[in-house]
mmCIF file of N, CA and C in Angstrom:
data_model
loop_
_atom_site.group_PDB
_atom_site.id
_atom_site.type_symbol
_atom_site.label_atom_id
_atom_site.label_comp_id
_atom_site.label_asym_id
_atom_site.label_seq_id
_atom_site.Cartn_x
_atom_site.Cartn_y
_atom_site.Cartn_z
ATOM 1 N N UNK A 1 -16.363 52.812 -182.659
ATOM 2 C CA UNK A 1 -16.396 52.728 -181.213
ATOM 3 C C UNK A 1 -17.360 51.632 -180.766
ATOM 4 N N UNK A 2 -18.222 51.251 -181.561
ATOM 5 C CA UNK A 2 -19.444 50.854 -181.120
ATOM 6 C C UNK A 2 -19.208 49.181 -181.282
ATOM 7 N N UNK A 3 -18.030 48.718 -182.142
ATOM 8 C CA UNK A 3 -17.481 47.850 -182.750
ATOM 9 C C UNK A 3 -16.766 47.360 -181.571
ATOM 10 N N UNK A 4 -15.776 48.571 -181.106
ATOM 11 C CA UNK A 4 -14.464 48.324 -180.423
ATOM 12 C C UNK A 4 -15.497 47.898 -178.556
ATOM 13 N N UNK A 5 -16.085 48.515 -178.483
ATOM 14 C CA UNK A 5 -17.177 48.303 -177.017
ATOM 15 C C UNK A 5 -18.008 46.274 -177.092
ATOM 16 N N UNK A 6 -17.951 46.199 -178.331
ATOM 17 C CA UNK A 6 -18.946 44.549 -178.422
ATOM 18 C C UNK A 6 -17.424 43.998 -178.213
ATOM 19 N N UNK A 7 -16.368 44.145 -179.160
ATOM 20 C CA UNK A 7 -15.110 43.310 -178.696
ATOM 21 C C UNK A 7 -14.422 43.324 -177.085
ATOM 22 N N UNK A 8 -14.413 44.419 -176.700
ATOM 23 C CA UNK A 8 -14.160 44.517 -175.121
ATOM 24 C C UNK A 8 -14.986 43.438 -174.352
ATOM 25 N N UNK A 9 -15.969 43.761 -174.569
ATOM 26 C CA UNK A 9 -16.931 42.728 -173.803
ATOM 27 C C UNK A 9 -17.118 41.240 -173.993
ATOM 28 N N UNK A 10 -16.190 40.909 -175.205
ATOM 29 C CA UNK A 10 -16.287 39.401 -175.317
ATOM 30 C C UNK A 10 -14.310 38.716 -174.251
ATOM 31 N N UNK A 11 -13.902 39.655 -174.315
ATOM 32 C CA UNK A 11 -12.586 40.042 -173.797
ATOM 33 C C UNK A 11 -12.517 39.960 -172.261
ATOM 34 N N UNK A 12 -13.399 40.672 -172.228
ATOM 35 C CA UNK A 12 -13.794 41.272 -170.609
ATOM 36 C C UNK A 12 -15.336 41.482 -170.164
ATOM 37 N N UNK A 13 -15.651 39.966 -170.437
ATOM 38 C CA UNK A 13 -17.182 40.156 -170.072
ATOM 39 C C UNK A 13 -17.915 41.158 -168.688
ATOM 40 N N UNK A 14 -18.975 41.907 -168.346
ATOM 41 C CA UNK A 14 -19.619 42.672 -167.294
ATOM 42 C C UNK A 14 -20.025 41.274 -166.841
ATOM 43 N N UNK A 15 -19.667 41.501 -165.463
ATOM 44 C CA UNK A 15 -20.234 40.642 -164.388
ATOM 45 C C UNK A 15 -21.767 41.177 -164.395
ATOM 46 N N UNK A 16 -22.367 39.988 -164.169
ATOM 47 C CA UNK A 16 -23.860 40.429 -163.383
ATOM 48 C C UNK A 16 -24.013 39.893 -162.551
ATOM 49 N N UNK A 17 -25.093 40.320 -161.760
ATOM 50 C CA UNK A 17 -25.220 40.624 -160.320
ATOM 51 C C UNK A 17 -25.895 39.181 -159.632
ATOM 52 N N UNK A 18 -26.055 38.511 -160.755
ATOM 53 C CA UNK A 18 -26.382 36.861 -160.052
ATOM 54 C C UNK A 18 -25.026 36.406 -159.379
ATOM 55 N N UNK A 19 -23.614 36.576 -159.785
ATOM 56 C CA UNK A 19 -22.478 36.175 -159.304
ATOM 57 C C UNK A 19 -22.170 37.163 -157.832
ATOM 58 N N UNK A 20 -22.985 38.258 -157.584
ATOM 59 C CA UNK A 20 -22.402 38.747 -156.545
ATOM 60 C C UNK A 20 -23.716 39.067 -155.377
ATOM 61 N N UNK A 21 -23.010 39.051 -154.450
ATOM 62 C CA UNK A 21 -24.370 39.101 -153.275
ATOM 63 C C UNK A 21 -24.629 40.869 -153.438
ATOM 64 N N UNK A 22 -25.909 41.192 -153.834
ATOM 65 C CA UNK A 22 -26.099 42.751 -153.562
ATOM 66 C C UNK A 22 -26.896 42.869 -152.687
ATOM 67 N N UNK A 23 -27.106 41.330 -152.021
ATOM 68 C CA UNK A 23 -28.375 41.952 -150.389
ATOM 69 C C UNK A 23 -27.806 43.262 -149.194
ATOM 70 N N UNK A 24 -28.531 43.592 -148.802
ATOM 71 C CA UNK A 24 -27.804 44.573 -147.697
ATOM 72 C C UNK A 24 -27.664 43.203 -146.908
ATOM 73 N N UNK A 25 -26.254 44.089 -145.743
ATOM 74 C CA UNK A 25 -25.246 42.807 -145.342
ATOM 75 C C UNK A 25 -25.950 43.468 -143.554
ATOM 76 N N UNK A 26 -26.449 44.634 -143.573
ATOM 77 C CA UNK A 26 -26.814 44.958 -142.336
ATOM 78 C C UNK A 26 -25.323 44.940 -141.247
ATOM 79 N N UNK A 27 -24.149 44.809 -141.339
ATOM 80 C CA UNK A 27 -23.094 44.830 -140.939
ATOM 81 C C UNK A 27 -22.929 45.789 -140.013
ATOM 82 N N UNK A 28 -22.859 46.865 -140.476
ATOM 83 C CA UNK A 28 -22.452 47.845 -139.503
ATOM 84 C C UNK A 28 -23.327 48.700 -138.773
ATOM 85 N N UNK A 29 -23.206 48.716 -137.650
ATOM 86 C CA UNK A 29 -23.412 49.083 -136.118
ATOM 87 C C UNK A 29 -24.056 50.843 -136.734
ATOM 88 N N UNK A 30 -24.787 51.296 -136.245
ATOM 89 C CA UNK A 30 -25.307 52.442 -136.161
ATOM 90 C C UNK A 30 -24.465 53.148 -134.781
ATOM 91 N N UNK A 31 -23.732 54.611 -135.876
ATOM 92 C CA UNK A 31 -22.910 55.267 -135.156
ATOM 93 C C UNK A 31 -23.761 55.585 -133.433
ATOM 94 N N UNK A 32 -22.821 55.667 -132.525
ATOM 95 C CA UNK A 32 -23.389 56.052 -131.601
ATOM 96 C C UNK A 32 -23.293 57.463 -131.019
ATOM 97 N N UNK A 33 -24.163 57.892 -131.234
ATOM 98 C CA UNK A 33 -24.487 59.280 -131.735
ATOM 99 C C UNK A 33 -24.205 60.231 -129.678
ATOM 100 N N UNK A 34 -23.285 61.182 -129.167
ATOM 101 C CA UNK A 34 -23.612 61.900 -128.386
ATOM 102 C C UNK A 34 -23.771 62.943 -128.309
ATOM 103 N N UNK A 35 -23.958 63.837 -129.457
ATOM 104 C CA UNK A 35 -24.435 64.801 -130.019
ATOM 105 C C UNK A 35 -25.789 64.429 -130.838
ATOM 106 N N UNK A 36 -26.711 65.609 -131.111
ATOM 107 C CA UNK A 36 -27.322 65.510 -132.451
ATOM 108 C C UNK A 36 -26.470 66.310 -133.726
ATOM 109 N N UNK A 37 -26.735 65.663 -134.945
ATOM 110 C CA UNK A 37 -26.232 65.879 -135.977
ATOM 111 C C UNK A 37 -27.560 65.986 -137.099
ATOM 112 N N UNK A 38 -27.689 67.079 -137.481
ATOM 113 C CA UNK A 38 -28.805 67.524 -138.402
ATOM 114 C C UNK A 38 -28.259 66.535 -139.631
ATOM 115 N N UNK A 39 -29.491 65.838 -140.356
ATOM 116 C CA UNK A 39 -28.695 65.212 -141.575
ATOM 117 C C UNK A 39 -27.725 66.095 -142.537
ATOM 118 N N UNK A 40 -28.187 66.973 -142.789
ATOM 119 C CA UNK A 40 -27.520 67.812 -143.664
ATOM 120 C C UNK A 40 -26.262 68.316 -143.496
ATOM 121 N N UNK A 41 -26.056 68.172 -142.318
ATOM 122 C CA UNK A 41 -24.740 68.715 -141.998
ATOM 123 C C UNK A 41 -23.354 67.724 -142.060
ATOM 124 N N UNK A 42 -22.609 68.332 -142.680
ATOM 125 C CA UNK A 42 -21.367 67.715 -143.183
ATOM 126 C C UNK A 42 -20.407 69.080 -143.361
ATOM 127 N N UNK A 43 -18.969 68.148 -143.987
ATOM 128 C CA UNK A 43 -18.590 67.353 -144.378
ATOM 129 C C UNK A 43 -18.774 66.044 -143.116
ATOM 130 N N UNK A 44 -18.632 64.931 -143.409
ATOM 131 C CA UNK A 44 -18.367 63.874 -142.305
ATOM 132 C C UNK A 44 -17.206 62.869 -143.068
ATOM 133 N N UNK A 45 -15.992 63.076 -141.834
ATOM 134 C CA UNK A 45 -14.652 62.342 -142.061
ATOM 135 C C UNK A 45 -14.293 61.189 -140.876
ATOM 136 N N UNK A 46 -15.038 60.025 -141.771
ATOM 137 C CA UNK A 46 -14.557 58.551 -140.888
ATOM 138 C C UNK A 46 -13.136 58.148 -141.189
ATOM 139 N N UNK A 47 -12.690 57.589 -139.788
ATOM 140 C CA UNK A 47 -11.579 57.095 -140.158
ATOM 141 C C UNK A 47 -11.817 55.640 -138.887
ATOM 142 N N UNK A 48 -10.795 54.950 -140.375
ATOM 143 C CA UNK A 48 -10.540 53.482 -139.403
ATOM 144 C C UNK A 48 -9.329 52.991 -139.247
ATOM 145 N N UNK A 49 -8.862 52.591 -137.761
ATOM 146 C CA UNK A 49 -7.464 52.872 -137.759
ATOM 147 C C UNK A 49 -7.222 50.936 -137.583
ATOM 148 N N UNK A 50 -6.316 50.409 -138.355
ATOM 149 C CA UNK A 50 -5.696 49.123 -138.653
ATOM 150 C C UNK A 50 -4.510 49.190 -138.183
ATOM 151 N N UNK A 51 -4.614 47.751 -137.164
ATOM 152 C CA UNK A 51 -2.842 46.871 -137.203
ATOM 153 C C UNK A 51 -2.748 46.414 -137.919
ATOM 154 N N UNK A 52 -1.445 46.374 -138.334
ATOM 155 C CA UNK A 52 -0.955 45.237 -139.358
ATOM 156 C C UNK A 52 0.359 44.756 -138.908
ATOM 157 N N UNK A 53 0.683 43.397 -138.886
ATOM 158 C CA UNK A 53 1.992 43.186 -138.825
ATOM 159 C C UNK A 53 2.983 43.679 -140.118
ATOM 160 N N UNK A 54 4.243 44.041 -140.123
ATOM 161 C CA UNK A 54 5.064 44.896 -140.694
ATOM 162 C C UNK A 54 5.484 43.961 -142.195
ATOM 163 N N UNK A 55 5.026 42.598 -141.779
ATOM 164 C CA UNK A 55 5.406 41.871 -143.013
ATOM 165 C C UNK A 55 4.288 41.399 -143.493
ATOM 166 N N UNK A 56 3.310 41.936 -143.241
ATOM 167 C CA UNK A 56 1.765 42.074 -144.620
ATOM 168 C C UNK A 56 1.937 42.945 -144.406
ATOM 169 N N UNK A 57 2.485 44.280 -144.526
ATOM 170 C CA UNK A 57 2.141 45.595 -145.196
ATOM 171 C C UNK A 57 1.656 45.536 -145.967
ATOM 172 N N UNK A 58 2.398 45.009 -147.094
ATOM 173 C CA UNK A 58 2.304 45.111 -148.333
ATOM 174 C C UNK A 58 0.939 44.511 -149.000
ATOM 175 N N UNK A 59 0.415 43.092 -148.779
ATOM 176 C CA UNK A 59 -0.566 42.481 -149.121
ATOM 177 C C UNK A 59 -2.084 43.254 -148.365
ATOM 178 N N UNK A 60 -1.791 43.846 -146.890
ATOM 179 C CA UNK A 60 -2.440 45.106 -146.781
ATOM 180 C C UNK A 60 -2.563 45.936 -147.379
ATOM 181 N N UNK A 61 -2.030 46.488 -147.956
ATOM 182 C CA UNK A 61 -2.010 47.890 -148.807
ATOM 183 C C UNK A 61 -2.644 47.675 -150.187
ATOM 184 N N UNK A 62 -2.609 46.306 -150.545
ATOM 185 C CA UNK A 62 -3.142 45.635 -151.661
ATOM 186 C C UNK A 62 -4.535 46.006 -151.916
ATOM 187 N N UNK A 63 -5.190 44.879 -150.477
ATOM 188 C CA UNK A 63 -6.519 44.783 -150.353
ATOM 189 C C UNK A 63 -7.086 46.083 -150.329
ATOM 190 N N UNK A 64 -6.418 46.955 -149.642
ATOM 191 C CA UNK A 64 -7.188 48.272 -149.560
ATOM 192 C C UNK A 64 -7.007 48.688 -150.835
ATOM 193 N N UNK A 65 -6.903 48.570 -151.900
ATOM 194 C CA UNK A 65 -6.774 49.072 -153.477
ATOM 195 C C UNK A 65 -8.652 48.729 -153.404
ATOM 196 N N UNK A 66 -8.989 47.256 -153.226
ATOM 197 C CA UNK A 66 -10.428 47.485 -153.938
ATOM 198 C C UNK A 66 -11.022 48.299 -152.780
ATOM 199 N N UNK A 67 -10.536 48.481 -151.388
ATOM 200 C CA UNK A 67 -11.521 49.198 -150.433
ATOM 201 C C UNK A 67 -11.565 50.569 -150.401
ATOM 202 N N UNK A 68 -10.911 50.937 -151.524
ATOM 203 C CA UNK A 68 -10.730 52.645 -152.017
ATOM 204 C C UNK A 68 -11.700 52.183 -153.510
ATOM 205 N N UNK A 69 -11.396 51.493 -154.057
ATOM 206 C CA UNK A 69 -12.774 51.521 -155.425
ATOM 207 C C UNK A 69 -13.905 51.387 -154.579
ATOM 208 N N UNK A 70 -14.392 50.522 -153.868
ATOM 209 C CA UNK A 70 -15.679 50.912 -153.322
ATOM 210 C C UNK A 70 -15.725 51.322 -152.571
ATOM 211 N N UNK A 71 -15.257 52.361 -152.275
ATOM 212 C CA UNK A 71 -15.440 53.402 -150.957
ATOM 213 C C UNK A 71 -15.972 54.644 -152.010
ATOM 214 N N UNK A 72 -15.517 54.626 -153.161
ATOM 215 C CA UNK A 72 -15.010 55.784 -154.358
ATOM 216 C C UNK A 72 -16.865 55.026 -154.642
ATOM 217 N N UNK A 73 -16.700 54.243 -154.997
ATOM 218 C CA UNK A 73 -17.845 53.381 -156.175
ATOM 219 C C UNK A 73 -19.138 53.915 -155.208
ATOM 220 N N UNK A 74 -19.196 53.975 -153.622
ATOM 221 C CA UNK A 74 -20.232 53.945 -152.878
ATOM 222 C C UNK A 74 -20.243 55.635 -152.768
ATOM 223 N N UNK A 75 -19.862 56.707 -153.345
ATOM 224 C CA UNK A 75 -19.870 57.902 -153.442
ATOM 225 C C UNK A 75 -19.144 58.688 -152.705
ATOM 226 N N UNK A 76 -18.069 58.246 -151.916
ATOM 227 C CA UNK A 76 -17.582 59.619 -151.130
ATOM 228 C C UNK A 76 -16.244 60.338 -151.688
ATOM 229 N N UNK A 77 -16.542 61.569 -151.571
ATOM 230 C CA UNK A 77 -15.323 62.516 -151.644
ATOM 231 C C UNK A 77 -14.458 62.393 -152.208
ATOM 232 N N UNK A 78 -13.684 61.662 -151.265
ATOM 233 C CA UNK A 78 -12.167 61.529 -150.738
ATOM 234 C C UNK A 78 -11.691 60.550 -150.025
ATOM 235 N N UNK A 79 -10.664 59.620 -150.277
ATOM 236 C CA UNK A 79 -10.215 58.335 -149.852
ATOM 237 C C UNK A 79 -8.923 58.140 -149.793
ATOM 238 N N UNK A 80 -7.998 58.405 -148.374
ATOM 239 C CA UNK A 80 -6.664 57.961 -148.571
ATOM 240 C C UNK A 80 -6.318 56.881 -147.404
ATOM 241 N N UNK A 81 -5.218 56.246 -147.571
ATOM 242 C CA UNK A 81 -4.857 55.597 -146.545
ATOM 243 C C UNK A 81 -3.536 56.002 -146.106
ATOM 244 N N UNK A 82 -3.192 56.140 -144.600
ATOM 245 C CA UNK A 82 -2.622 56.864 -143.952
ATOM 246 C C UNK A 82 -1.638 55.667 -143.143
ATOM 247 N N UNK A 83 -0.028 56.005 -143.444
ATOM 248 C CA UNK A 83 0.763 55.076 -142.797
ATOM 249 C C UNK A 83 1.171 56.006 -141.422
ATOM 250 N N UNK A 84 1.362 55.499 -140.089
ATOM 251 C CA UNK A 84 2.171 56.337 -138.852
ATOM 252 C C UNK A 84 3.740 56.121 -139.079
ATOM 253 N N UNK A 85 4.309 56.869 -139.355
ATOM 254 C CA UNK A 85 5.838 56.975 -139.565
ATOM 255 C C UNK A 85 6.567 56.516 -138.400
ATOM 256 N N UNK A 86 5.946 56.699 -137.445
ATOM 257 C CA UNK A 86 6.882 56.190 -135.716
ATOM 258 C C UNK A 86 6.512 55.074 -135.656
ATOM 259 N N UNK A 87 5.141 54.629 -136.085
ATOM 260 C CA UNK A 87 4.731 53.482 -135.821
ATOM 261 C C UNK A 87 4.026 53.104 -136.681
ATOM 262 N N UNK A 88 5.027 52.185 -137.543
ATOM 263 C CA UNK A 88 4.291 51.967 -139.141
ATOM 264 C C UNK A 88 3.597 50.752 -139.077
ATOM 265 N N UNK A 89 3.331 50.057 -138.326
ATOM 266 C CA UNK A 89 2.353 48.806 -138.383
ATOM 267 C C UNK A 89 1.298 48.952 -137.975
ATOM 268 N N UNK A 90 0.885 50.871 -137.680
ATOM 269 C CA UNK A 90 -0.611 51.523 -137.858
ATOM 270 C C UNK A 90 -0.856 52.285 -138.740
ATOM 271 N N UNK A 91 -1.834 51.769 -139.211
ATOM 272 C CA UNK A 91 -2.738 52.825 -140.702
ATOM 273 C C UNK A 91 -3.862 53.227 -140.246
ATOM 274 N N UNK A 92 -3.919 54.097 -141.202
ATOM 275 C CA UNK A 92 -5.571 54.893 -141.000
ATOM 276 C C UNK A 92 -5.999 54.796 -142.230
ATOM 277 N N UNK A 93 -7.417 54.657 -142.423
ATOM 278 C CA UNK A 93 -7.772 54.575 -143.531
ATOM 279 C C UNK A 93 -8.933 56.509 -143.305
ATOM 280 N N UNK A 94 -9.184 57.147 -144.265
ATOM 281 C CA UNK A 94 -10.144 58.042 -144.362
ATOM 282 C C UNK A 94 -10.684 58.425 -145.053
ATOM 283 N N UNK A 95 -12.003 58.660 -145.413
ATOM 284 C CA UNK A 95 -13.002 59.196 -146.429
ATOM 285 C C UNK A 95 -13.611 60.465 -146.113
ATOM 286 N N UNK A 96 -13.941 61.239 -146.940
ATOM 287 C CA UNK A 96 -15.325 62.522 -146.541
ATOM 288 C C UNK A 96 -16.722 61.748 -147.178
ATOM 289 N N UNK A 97 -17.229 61.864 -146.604
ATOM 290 C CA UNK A 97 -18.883 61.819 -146.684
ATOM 291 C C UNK A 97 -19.128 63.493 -146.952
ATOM 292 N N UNK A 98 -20.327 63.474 -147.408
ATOM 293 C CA UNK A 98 -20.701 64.683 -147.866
ATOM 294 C C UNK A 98 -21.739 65.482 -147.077
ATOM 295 N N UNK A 99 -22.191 64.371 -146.345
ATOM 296 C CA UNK A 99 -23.142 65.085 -145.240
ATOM 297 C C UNK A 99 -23.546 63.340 -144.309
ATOM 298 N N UNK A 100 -24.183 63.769 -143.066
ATOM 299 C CA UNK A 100 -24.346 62.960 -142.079
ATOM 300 C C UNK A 100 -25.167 61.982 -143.054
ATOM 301 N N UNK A 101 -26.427 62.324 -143.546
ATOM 302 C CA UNK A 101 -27.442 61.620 -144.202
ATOM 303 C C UNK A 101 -26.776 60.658 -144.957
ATOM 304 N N UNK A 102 -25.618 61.371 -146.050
ATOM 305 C CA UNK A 102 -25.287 60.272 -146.776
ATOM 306 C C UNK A 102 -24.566 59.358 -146.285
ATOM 307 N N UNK A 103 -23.647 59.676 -144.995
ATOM 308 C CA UNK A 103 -23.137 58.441 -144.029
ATOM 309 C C UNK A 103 -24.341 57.512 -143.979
ATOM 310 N N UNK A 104 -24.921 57.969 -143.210
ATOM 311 C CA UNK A 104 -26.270 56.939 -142.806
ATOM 312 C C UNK A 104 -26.523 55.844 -143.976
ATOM 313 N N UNK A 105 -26.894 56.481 -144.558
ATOM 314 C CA UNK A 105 -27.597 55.739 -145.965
ATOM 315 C C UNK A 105 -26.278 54.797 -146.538
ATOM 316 N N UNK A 106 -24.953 55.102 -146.306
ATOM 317 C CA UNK A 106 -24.030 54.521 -146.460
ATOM 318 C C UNK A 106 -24.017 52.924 -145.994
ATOM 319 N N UNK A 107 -24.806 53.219 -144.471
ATOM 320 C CA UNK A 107 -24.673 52.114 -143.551
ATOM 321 C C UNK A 107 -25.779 51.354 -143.807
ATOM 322 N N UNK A 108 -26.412 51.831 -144.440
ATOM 323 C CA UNK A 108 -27.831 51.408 -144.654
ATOM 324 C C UNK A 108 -27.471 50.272 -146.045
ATOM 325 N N UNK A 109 -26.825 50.979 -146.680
ATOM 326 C CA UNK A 109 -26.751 50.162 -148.031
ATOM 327 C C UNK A 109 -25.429 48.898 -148.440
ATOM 328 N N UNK A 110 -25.016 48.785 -147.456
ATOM 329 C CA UNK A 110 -23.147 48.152 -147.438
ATOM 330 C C UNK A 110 -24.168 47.198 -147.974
ATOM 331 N N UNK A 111 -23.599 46.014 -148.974
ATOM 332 C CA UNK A 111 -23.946 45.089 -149.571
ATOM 333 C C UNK A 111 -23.184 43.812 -149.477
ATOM 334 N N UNK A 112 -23.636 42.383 -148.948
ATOM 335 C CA UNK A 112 -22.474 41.243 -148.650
ATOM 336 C C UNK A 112 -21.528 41.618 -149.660
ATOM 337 N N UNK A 113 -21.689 41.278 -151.109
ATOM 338 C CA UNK A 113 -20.650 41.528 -151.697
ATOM 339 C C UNK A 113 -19.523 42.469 -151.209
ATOM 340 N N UNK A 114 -19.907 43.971 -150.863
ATOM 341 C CA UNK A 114 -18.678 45.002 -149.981
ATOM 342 C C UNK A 114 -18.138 44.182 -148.790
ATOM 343 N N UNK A 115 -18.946 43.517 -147.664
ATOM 344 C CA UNK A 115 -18.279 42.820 -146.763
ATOM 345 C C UNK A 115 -17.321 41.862 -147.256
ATOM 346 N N UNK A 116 -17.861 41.153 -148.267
ATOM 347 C CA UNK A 116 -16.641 40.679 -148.780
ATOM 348 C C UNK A 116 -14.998 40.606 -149.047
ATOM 349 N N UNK A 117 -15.078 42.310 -149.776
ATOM 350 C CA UNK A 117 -14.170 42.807 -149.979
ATOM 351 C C UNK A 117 -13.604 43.635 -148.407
ATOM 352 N N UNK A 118 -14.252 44.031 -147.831
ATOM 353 C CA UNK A 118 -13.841 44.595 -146.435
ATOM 354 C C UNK A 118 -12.777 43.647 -145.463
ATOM 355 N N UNK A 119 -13.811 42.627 -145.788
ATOM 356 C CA UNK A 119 -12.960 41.157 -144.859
ATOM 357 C C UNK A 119 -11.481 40.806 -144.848
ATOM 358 N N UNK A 120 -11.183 40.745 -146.448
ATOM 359 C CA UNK A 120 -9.935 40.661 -147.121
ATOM 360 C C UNK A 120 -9.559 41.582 -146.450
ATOM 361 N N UNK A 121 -9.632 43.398 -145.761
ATOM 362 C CA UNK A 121 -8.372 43.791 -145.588
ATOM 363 C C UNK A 121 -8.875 43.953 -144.335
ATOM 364 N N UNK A 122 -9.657 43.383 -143.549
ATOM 365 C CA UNK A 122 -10.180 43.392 -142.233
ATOM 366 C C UNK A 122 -8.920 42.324 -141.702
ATOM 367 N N UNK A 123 -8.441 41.337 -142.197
ATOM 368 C CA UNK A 123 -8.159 39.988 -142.213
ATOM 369 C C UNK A 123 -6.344 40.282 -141.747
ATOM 370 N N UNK A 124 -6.217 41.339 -142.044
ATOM 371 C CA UNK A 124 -4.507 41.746 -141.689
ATOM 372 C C UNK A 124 -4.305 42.355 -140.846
ATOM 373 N N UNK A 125 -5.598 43.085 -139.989
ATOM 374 C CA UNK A 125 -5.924 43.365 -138.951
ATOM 375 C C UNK A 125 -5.393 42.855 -137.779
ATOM 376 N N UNK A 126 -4.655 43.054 -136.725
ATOM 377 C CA UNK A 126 -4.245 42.485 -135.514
ATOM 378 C C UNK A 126 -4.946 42.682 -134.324
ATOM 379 N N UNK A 127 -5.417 41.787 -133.705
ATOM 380 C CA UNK A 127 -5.876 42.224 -132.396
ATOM 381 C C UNK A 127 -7.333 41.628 -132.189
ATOM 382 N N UNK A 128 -8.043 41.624 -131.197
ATOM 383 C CA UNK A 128 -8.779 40.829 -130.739
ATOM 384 C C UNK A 128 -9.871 41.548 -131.504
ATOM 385 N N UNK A 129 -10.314 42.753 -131.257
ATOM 386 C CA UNK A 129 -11.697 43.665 -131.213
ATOM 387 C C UNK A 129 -11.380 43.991 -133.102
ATOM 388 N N UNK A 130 -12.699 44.753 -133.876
ATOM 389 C CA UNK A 130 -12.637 44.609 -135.182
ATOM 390 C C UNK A 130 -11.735 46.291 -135.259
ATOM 391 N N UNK A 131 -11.592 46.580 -136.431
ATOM 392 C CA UNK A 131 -10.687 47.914 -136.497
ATOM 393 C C UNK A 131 -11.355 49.665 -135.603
ATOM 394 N N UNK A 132 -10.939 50.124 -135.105
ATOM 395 C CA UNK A 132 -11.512 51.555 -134.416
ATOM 396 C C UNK A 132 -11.875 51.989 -135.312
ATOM 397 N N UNK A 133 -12.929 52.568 -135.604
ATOM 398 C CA UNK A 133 -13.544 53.489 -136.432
ATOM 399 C C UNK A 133 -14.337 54.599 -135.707
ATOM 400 N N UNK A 134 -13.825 56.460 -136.153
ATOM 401 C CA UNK A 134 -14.381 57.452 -135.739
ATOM 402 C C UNK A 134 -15.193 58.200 -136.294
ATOM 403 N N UNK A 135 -16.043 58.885 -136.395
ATOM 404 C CA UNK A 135 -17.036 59.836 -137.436
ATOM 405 C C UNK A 135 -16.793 61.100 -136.431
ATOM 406 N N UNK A 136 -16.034 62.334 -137.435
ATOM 407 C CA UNK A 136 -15.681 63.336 -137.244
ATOM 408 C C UNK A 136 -16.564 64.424 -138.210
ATOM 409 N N UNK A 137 -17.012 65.517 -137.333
ATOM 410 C CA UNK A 137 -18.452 66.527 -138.011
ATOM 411 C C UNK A 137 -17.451 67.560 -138.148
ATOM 412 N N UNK A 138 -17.287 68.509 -139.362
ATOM 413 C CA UNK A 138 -16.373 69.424 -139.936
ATOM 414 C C UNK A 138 -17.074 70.702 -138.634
ATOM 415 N N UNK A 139 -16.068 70.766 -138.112
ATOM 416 C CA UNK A 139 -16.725 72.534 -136.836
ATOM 417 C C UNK A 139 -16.878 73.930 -137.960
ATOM 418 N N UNK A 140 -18.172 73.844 -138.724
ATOM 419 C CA UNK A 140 -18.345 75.403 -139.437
ATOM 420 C C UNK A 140 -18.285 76.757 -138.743
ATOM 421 N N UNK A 141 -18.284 76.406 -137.238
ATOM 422 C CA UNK A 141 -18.254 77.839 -136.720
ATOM 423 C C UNK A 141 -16.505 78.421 -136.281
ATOM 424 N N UNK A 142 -15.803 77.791 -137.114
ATOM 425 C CA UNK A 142 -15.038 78.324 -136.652
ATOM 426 C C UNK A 142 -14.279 79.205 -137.668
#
């Protein structure tokens, strides 16, 4: 195994982190909060809803392949992307966070390199303003 792991790597060298920006990118906007939300409390389910014209679907649906590895890579839950059947040139994208805190810290840590990859499927996006994005708090009392 230990053989077969040195050959992989001459194959498929590990990137290091001189080739990629890991500064925080400071990007995203601090939710605007009209409730309080105890950190601890979760689940928390963002969603971001995308135009796309009907003929990049497809190269849409692409990009969001790496924006589900690092959505996955940056720790949350659960990650699907959501087509509207009446109106298929809107998607939703959605994750669980595990609690408010780790949202936060989420926002805290996005790295240029992630903007990077965000951009690419930011980029199929239609419309003037950047994609809607909601942060939804799981109701435990019910």
């Amino acid at each position: 195994m230990l053989l077969a792991g040195c050959f992989s790597s001459l194959i498929s060298p590990i990137r290091s982190g001189e080739d990629l920006n890991l500064q925080p990118s400071r990007h995203w906007p601090d939710p605007d909060e009209k409730m309080y939300v105890a950190p601890d409390q979760g689940p928390v389910l963002v969603s971001v809803e995308y135009r796309v014209r009907l003929d990049q679907a497809e190269d849409f649906r692409q990009a969001m392949k790496a924006r589900k590895e690092q959505r996955l890579q940056n720790g949350v839950l659960r990650w699907d992307l959501f087509v509207d059947i009446e109106a298929p040139e809107l998607y939703r994208e959605v994750y669980l966070e595990e609690t408010w805190e780790a949202h936060l810290r989420h926002h805290e840590r996005v790295t240029r390199y992630e903007m990077e990859i965000s951009a690419k499927a930011y980029a199929y996006h239609v419309g003037e303003a950047m994609p809607g994005v909601q942060h939804l708090l799981l109701c435990d009392e019910i």
